[in-house]
Every structure is written in C-alpha cells, then in structure tokens.
Amino acid sequence: MASQPAKASNASRYFFLFLIGLVMGAVLTVMALRAIQARQDPFPDSVMHVMDKQASLLKQNGEQSRCAVTDTLPRLQSLRAISNDLELAFPDEAQDQRFVGHASRLRATLNAAIAAPPADCAAQGIVTQKIGEDCKACHQDFRG
C-alpha cells in the first residue's frame, strides 16, 4: 500500500480571507465615519473652542501676573468679536430668549471690560470670573 500525500490545510487560506475582511471592514468604517463627519457643521464647536481658548489665555495671563492692558485687551476684543457670532453658530438656540439673554449679558460684560480695561491682576481676575459666570450660566441651560 502506498501512502497518500498529506492533504494541505485550508487554515492559511481562511486566515488570509479573515485578514482581508478585517482590513476592508476597518477601511469602510473609517469611510462611513468621515461621511457622517462631513455632514456635520463644525462652526458651533469651533466658536466654542476659540472662545474657550481666549478665556483660558486671559486667565493664564492673570496667573502669570501679565495683567497690563496690552496683555488683557486683545483677549477681551477677541472674545467680544467671537461673541457676535453666537446666534449664528447656534440658530436653534437663537430662537430661545434665554440664549439671547445669556449672549447679551456676555457681550455687555465684554463691552464694559473693553470700555474700562482692567489695569491690574485683581481687576482682571474679576473680569475673568464674570466672563466665566456668563459662560457657565448659558452652558447650564443649553449644554445639558
């Protein structure tokens, strides 16, 4: 009796097909997530990120004792300019009088700070705190 040659295993083929399926699944998942992301408007998040960065830099200036008007005023002006776009960035909330009131209070705080810029760190701390309170009040009502 002659011995028959050993039959080759199909395991390597199945493993190769599994790897191809895994790679294709990952690629298709990324494509789907990118398509979903492309349909979302980045403007509202961008407005909030820029405002947060400017407020953080203002606070950081105070912590570093950089409280001269030349350090403070550009941050306040940037925050004020961006605050003009709050209703544009959040059109659904812009129909709510609470949102409009929060945005108006923030702009009033910034207008007052720009009209009489804080001259020392204590005054800057008060302005920074007031800006934070205005932001927090709106976020409590609308961020959930």
Tab-separated table of C-alpha atoms in Angstrom:
chain	number	residue	atom	x	y	z
A	1	MET	CA	0.000	0.000	0.000
A	2	ALA	CA	1.334	3.321	-0.988
A	3	SER	CA	0.921	6.147	1.465
A	4	GLN	CA	-1.098	9.076	0.276
A	5	PRO	CA	0.411	12.576	0.465
A	6	ALA	CA	-0.830	14.697	3.405
A	7	LYS	CA	-3.702	16.967	2.450
A	8	ALA	CA	-2.787	20.656	2.694
A	9	SER	CA	-4.649	22.588	5.367
A	10	ASN	CA	-7.054	25.346	4.370
A	11	ALA	CA	-6.329	27.264	7.576
A	12	SER	CA	-3.889	29.647	5.874
A	13	ARG	CA	-6.480	30.496	3.221
A	14	TYR	CA	-9.142	31.183	5.849
A	15	PHE	CA	-6.721	33.297	7.857
A	16	PHE	CA	-5.828	35.316	4.743
A	17	LEU	CA	-9.510	35.890	3.942
A	18	PHE	CA	-10.116	36.889	7.563
A	19	LEU	CA	-7.324	39.478	7.361
A	20	ILE	CA	-8.702	40.880	4.098
A	21	GLY	CA	-12.169	41.155	5.662
A	22	LEU	CA	-10.752	42.833	8.748
A	23	VAL	CA	-8.847	45.433	6.707
A	24	MET	CA	-11.835	46.101	4.448
A	25	GLY	CA	-14.104	46.456	7.470
A	26	ALA	CA	-11.763	48.984	9.051
A	27	VAL	CA	-11.458	50.976	5.817
A	28	LEU	CA	-15.225	51.015	5.274
A	29	THR	CA	-15.835	52.047	8.887
A	30	VAL	CA	-13.442	54.989	8.528
A	31	MET	CA	-15.103	55.991	5.266
A	32	ALA	CA	-18.552	55.878	6.870
A	33	LEU	CA	-17.413	57.929	9.864
A	34	ARG	CA	-15.820	60.518	7.556
A	35	ALA	CA	-19.042	60.770	5.555
A	36	ILE	CA	-21.031	61.344	8.739
A	37	GLN	CA	-18.487	63.901	9.959
A	38	ALA	CA	-18.617	65.757	6.636
A	39	ARG	CA	-22.344	66.326	7.114
A	40	GLN	CA	-21.884	67.983	10.490
A	41	ASP	CA	-21.338	71.708	10.802
A	42	PRO	CA	-18.022	72.407	12.572
A	43	PHE	CA	-18.841	76.087	13.152
A	44	PRO	CA	-20.615	75.804	16.542
A	45	ASP	CA	-17.847	73.699	18.058
A	46	SER	CA	-15.216	75.973	16.539
A	47	VAL	CA	-16.787	79.069	18.079
A	48	MET	CA	-16.832	77.418	21.493
A	49	HIS	CA	-13.243	76.165	21.175
A	50	VAL	CA	-11.926	79.598	20.183
A	51	MET	CA	-13.842	81.333	22.965
A	52	ASP	CA	-12.602	78.762	25.478
A	53	LYS	CA	-9.009	79.257	24.308
A	54	GLN	CA	-9.233	83.039	24.559
A	55	ALA	CA	-10.790	82.852	28.032
A	56	SER	CA	-8.118	80.361	29.115
A	57	LEU	CA	-5.351	82.632	27.838
A	58	LEU	CA	-6.903	85.565	29.693
A	59	LYS	CA	-6.974	83.525	32.896
A	60	GLN	CA	-3.429	82.298	32.271
A	61	ASN	CA	-2.219	85.885	31.869
A	62	GLY	CA	-3.624	86.660	35.302
A	63	GLU	CA	-1.953	83.617	36.843
A	64	GLN	CA	1.370	84.698	35.327
A	65	SER	CA	0.933	88.288	36.564
A	66	ARG	CA	0.721	89.546	32.998
A	67	CYS	CA	-2.127	91.922	33.689
A	68	ALA	CA	-1.208	95.030	31.732
A	69	VAL	CA	-3.874	96.440	29.460
A	70	THR	CA	-1.734	95.442	26.463
A	71	ASP	CA	-1.946	91.806	27.605
A	72	THR	CA	-5.622	91.841	28.524
A	73	LEU	CA	-7.286	93.977	25.876
A	74	PRO	CA	-6.521	91.766	22.831
A	75	ARG	CA	-8.109	88.748	24.564
A	76	LEU	CA	-11.187	90.758	25.520
A	77	GLN	CA	-11.510	92.122	21.985
A	78	SER	CA	-11.222	88.623	20.510
A	79	LEU	CA	-13.881	87.299	22.878
A	80	ARG	CA	-16.140	90.221	22.014
A	81	ALA	CA	-15.724	89.714	18.270
A	82	ILE	CA	-16.467	85.999	18.533
A	83	SER	CA	-19.483	86.638	20.755
A	84	ASN	CA	-21.101	88.425	17.811
A	85	ASP	CA	-21.465	85.026	16.136
A	86	LEU	CA	-23.138	83.119	18.963
A	87	GLU	CA	-26.631	83.337	17.498
A	88	LEU	CA	-25.272	82.489	14.049
A	89	ALA	CA	-23.415	79.458	15.407
A	90	PHE	CA	-26.462	78.173	17.297
A	91	PRO	CA	-29.509	79.053	15.182
A	92	ASP	CA	-31.863	76.687	17.026
A	93	GLU	CA	-30.968	78.148	20.408
A	94	ALA	CA	-31.109	81.697	18.993
A	95	GLN	CA	-34.890	81.345	18.957
A	96	ASP	CA	-34.859	80.908	22.736
A	97	GLN	CA	-34.942	84.151	24.719
A	98	ARG	CA	-32.830	82.605	27.474
A	99	PHE	CA	-29.997	82.024	24.985
A	100	VAL	CA	-30.332	85.527	23.583
A	101	GLY	CA	-30.224	86.892	27.140
A	102	HIS	CA	-27.097	84.895	28.012
A	103	ALA	CA	-25.357	86.060	24.831
A	104	SER	CA	-26.362	89.657	25.503
A	105	ARG	CA	-25.066	89.513	29.086
A	106	LEU	CA	-21.745	88.132	27.879
A	107	ARG	CA	-21.458	90.895	25.293
A	108	ALA	CA	-22.355	93.505	27.927
A	109	THR	CA	-19.668	92.135	30.259
A	110	LEU	CA	-17.116	92.243	27.454
A	111	ASN	CA	-18.202	95.741	26.342
A	112	ALA	CA	-17.749	97.044	29.877
A	113	ALA	CA	-14.344	95.364	30.179
A	114	ILE	CA	-13.185	96.806	26.864
A	115	ALA	CA	-14.504	100.282	27.719
A	116	ALA	CA	-12.601	100.237	31.028
A	117	PRO	CA	-9.877	97.587	30.658
A	118	PRO	CA	-8.657	96.070	33.912
A	119	ALA	CA	-5.409	97.754	34.919
A	120	ASP	CA	-4.177	95.175	37.423
A	121	CYS	CA	-4.431	91.465	38.181
A	122	ALA	CA	-7.175	91.882	40.772
A	123	ALA	CA	-9.419	93.710	38.292
A	124	GLN	CA	-8.557	91.219	35.568
A	125	GLY	CA	-9.492	88.367	37.900
A	126	ILE	CA	-12.901	89.937	38.489
A	127	VAL	CA	-13.475	90.335	34.743
A	128	THR	CA	-12.329	86.775	34.065
A	129	GLN	CA	-14.640	85.490	36.778
A	130	LYS	CA	-17.600	87.428	35.373
A	131	ILE	CA	-16.938	86.075	31.865
A	132	GLY	CA	-16.773	82.564	33.304
A	133	GLU	CA	-20.059	83.075	35.152
A	134	ASP	CA	-21.756	84.301	31.965
A	135	CYS	CA	-20.490	81.267	30.041
A	136	LYS	CA	-21.417	78.859	32.830
A	137	ALA	CA	-24.967	80.229	33.062
A	138	CYS	CA	-25.540	79.601	29.364
A	139	HIS	CA	-23.938	76.161	29.462
A	140	GLN	CA	-26.143	75.148	32.382
A	141	ASP	CA	-29.237	75.948	30.346
A	142	PHE	CA	-28.157	74.648	26.957
A	143	ARG	CA	-25.386	72.068	27.211
A	144	GLY	CA	-27.257	69.695	29.422
